[in-house]
PDB file of C-alpha atoms and ligand atoms in Angstrom:
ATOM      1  CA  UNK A   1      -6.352  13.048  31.261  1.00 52.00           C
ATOM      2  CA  UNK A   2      -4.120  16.193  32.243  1.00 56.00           C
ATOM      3  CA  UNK A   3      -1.067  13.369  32.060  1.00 58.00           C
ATOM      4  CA  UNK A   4      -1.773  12.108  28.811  1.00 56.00           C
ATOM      5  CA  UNK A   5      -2.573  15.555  27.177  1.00 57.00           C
ATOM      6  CA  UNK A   6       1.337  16.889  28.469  1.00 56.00           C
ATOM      7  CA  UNK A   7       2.473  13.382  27.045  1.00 61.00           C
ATOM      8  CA  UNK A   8       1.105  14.170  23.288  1.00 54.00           C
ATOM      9  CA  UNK A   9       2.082  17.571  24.208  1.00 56.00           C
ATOM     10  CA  UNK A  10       5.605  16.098  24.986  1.00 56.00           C
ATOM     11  CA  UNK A  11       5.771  13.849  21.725  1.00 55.00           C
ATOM     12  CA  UNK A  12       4.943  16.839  19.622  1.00 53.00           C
ATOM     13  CA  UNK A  13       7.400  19.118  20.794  1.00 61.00           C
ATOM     14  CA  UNK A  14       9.930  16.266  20.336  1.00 54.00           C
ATOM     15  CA  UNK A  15       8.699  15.899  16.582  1.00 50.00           C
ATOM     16  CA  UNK A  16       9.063  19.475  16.177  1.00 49.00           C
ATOM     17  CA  UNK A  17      12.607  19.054  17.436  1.00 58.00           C
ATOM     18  CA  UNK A  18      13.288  15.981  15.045  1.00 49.00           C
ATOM     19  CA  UNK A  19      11.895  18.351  12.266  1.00 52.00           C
ATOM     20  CA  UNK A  20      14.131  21.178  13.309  1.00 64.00           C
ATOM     21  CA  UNK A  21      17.404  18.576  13.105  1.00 62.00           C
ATOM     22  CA  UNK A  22      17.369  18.035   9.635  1.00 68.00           C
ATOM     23  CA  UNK A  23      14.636  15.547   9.391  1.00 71.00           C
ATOM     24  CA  UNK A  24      12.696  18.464   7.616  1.00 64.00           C
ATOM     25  CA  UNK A  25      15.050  17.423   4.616  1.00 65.00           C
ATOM     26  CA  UNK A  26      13.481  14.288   4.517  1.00 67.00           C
ATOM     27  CA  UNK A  27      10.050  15.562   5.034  1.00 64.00           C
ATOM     28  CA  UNK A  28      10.574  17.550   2.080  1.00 63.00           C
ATOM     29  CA  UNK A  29      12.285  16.160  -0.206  1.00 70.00           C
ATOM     30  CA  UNK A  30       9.122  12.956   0.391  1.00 72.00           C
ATOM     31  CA  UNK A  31       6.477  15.628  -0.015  1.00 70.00           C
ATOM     32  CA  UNK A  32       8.279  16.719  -3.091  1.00 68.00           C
ATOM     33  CA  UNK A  33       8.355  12.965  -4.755  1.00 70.00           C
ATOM     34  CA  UNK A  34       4.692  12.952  -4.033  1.00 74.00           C
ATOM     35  CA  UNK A  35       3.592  16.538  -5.880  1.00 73.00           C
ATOM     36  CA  UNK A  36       5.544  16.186  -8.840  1.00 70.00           C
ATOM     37  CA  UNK A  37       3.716  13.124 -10.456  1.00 71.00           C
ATOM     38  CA  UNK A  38       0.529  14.483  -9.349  1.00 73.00           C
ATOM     39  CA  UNK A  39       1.623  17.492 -10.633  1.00 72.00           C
ATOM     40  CA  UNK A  40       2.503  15.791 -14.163  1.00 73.00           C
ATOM     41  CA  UNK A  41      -0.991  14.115 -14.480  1.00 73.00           C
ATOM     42  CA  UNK A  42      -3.064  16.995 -13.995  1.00 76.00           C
ATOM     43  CA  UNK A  43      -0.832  18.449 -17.039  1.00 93.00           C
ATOM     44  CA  UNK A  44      -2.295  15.500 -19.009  1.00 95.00           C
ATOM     45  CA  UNK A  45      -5.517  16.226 -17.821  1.00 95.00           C
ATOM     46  CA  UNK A  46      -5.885  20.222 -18.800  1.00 96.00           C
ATOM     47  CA  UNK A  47      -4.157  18.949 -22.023  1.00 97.00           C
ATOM     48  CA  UNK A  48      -7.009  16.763 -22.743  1.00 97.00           C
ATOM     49  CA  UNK A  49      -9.583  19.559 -22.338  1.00 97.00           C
ATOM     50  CA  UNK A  50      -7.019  22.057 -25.227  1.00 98.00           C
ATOM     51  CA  UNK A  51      -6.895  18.952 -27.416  1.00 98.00           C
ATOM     52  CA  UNK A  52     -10.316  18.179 -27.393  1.00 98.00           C
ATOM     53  CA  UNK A  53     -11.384  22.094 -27.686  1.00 98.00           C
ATOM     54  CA  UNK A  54      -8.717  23.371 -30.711  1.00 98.00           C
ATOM     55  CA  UNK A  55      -6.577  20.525 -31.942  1.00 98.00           C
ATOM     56  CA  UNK A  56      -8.844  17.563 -32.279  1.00 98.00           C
ATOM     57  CA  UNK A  57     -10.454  19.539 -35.480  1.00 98.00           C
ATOM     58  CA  UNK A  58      -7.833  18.597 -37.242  1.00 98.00           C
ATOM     59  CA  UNK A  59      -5.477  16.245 -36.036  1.00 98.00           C
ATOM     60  CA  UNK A  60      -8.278  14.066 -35.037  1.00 98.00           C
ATOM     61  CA  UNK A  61      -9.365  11.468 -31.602  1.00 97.00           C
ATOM     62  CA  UNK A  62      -6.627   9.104 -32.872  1.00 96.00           C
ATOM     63  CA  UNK A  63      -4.353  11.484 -33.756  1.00 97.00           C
ATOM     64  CA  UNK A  64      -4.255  10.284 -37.543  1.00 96.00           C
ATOM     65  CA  UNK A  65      -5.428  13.601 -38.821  1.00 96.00           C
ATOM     66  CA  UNK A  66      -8.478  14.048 -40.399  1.00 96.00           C
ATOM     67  CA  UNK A  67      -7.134  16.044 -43.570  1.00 93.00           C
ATOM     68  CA  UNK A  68      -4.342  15.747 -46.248  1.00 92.00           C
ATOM     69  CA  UNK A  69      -1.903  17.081 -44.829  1.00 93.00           C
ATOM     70  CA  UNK A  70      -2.092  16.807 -41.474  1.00 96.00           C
ATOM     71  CA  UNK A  71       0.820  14.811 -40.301  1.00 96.00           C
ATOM     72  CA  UNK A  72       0.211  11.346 -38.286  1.00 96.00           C
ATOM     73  CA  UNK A  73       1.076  11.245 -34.322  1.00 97.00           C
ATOM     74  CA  UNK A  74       1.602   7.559 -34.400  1.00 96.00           C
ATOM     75  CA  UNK A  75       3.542   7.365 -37.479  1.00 95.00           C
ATOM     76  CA  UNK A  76       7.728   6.733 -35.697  1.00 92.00           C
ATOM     77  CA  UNK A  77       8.356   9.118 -38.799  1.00 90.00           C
ATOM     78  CA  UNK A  78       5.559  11.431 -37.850  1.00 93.00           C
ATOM     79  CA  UNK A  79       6.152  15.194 -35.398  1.00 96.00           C
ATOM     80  CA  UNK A  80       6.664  13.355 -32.225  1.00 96.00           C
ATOM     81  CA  UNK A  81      10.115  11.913 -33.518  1.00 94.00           C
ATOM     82  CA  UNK A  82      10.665  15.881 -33.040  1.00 96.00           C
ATOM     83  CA  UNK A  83      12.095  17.678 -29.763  1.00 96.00           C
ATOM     84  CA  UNK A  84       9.298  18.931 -26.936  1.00 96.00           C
ATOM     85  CA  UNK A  85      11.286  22.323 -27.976  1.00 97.00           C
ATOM     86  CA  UNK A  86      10.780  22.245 -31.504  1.00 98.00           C
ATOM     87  CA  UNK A  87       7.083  21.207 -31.214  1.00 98.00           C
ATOM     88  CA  UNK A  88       6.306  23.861 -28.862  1.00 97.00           C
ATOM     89  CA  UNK A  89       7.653  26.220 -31.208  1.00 98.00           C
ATOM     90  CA  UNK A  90       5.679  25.298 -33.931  1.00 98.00           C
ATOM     91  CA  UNK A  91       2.296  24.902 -31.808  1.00 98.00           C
ATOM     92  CA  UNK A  92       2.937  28.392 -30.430  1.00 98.00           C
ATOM     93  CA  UNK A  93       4.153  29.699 -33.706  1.00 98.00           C
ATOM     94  CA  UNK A  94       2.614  27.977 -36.571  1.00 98.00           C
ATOM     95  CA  UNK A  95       4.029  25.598 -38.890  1.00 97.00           C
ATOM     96  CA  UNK A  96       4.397  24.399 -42.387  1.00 96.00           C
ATOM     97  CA  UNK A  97       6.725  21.872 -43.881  1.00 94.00           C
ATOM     98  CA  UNK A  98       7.965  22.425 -47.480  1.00 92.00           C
ATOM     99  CA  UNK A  99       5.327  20.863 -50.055  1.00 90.00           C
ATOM    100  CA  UNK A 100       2.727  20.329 -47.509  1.00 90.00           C
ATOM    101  CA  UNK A 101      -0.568  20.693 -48.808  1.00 87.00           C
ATOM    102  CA  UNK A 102      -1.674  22.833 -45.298  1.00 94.00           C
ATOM    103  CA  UNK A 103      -0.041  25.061 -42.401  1.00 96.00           C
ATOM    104  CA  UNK A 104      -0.404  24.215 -38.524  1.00 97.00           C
ATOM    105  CA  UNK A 105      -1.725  27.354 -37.392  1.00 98.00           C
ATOM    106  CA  UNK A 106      -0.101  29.485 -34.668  1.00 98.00           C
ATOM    107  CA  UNK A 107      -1.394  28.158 -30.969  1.00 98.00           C
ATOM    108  CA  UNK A 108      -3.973  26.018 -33.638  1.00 98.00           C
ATOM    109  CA  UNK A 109      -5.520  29.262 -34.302  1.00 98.00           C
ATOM    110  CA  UNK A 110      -6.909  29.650 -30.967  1.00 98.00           C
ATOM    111  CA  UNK A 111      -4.994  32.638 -29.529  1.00 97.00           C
ATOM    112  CA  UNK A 112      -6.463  32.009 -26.308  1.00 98.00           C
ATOM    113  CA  UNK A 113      -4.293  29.700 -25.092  1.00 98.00           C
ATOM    114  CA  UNK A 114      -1.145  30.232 -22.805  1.00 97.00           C
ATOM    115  CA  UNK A 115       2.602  29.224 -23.469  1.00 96.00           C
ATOM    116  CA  UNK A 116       1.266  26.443 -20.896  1.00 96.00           C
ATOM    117  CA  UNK A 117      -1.775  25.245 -22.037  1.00 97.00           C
ATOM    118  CA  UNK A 118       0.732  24.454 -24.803  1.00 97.00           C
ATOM    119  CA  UNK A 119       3.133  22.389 -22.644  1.00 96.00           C
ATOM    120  CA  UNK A 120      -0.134  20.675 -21.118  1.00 97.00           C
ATOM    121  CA  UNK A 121      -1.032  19.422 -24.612  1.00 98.00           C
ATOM    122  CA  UNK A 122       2.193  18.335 -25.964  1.00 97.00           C
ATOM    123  CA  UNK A 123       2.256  16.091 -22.381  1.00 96.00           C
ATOM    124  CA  UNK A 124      -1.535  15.072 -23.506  1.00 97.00           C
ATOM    125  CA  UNK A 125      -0.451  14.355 -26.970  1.00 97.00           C
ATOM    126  CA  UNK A 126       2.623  12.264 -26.146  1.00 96.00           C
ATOM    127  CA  UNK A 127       0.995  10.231 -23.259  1.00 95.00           C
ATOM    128  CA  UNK A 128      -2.051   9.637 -26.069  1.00 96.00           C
ATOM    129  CA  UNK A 129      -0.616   8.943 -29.470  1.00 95.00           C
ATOM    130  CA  UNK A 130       1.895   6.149 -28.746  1.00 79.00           C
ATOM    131  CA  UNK A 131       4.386   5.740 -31.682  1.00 78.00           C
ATOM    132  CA  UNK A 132       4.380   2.707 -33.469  1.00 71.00           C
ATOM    133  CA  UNK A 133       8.067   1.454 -33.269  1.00 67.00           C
TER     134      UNK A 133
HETATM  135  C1  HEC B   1      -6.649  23.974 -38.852  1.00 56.49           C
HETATM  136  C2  HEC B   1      -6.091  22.672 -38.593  1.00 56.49           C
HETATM  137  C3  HEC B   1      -5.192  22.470 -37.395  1.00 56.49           C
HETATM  138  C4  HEC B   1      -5.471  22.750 -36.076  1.00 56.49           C
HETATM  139  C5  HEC B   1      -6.724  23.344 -35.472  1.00 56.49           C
HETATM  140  C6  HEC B   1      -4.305  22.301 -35.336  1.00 56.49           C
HETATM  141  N1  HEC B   1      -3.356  21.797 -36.174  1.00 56.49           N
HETATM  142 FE1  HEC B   1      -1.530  21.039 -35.664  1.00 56.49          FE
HETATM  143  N2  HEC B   1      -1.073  20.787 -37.603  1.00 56.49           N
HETATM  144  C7  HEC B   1      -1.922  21.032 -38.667  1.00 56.49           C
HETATM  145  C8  HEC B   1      -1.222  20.753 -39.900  1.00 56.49           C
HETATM  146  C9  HEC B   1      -1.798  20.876 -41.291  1.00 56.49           C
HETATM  147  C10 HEC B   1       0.096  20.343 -39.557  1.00 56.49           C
HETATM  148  C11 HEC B   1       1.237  19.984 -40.498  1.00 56.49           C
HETATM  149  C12 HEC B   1       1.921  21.227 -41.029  1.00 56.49           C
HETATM  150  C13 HEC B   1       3.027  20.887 -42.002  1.00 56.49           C
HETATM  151  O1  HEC B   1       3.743  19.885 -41.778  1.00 56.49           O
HETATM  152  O2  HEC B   1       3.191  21.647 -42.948  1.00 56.49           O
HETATM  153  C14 HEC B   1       0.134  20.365 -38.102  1.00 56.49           C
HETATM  154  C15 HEC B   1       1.236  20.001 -37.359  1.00 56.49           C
HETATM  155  C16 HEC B   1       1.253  19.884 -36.001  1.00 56.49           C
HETATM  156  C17 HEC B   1       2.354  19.386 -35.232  1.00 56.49           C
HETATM  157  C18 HEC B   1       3.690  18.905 -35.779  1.00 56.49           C
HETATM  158  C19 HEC B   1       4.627  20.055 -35.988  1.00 56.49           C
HETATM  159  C20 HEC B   1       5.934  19.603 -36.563  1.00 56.49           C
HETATM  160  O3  HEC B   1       6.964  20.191 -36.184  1.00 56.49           O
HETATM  161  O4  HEC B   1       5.973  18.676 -37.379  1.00 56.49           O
HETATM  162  C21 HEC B   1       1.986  19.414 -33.920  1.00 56.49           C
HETATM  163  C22 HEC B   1       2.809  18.971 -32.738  1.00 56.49           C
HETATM  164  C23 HEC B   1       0.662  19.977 -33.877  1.00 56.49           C
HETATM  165  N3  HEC B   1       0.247  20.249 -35.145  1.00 56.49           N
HETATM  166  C24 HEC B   1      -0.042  20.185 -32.713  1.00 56.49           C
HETATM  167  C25 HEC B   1      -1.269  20.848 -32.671  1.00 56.49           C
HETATM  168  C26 HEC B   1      -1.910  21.242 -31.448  1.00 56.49           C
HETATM  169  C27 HEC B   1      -1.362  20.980 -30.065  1.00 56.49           C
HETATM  170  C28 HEC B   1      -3.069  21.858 -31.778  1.00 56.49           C
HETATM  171  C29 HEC B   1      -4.110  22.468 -30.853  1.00 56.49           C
HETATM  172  C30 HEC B   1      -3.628  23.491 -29.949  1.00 56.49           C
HETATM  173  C31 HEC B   1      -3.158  21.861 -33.232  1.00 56.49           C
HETATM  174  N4  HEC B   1      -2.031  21.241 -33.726  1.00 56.49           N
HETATM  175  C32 HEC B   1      -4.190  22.389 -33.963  1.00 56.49           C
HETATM  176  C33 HEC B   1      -3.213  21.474 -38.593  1.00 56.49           C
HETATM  177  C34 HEC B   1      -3.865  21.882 -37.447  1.00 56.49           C
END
């Protein structure tokens, strides 16, 4: 038992060792491929819960809009031909086009919500309302 616990002992420190010759590199650049995905879902996920609390109202469960006015998601002329950059900005700022018959309201007039609660719900809103080509 005494032998066996000094040979774990001895393939740990060797591991350790491995680790400490660059191998932690590796380790980390694998842990990193495996957080960021996760990392992107769970952006989806919170982006769900700001969509369904303050945007839904008007821009609808399908994204269609419910009002005139309100542009379409899934139109390939509609916002999300736009730039993550420029829709953030006009989430986070408010928005109206010339003509249009109603304003987007800054953060959707929920001032609640953070500068990422923002990014979550433009991932939610992409991953959702797939563009007709
Ligand atoms: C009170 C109704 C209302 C609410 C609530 C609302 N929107 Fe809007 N949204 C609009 C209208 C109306 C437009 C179109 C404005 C225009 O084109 O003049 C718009 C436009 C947009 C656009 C396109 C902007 C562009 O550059 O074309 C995005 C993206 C958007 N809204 C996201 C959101 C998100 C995300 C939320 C929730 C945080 C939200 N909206 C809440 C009414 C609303």
């Amino acid at each position: 038992m005494k032998k066996l616990k000094t040979e774990i002992g001895g393939v740990f420190k060797m591991s350790i060792h491995l680790l400490q010759k660059g191998r932690i590199g590796v380790v980390l650049a694998a842990s990193v491929l495996i957080i960021i995905p996760a990392k992107a879902q769970d952006n989806v996920k919170k982006g769900a819960e700001v969509y369904e609390g303050t945007c839904i109202a008007c821009h609808g469960e399908n994204g269609k809009g419910e009002f005139p006015g309100v542009p379409d998601f899934t139109s390939s002329k509609g916002p999300l031909a736009k730039t993550d950059t420029v829709l953030l900005d006009h989430i986070i700022d408010g928005f109206q086009s010339p003509g249009s018959d109603m304003e987007m309201p800054a953060l959707g007039g929920n001032e609640e919500l953070k500068k990422q609660d923002i990014i979550n719900v433009l991932a939610y809103i992409r991953k959702t309302f797939k563009v007709k080509k």
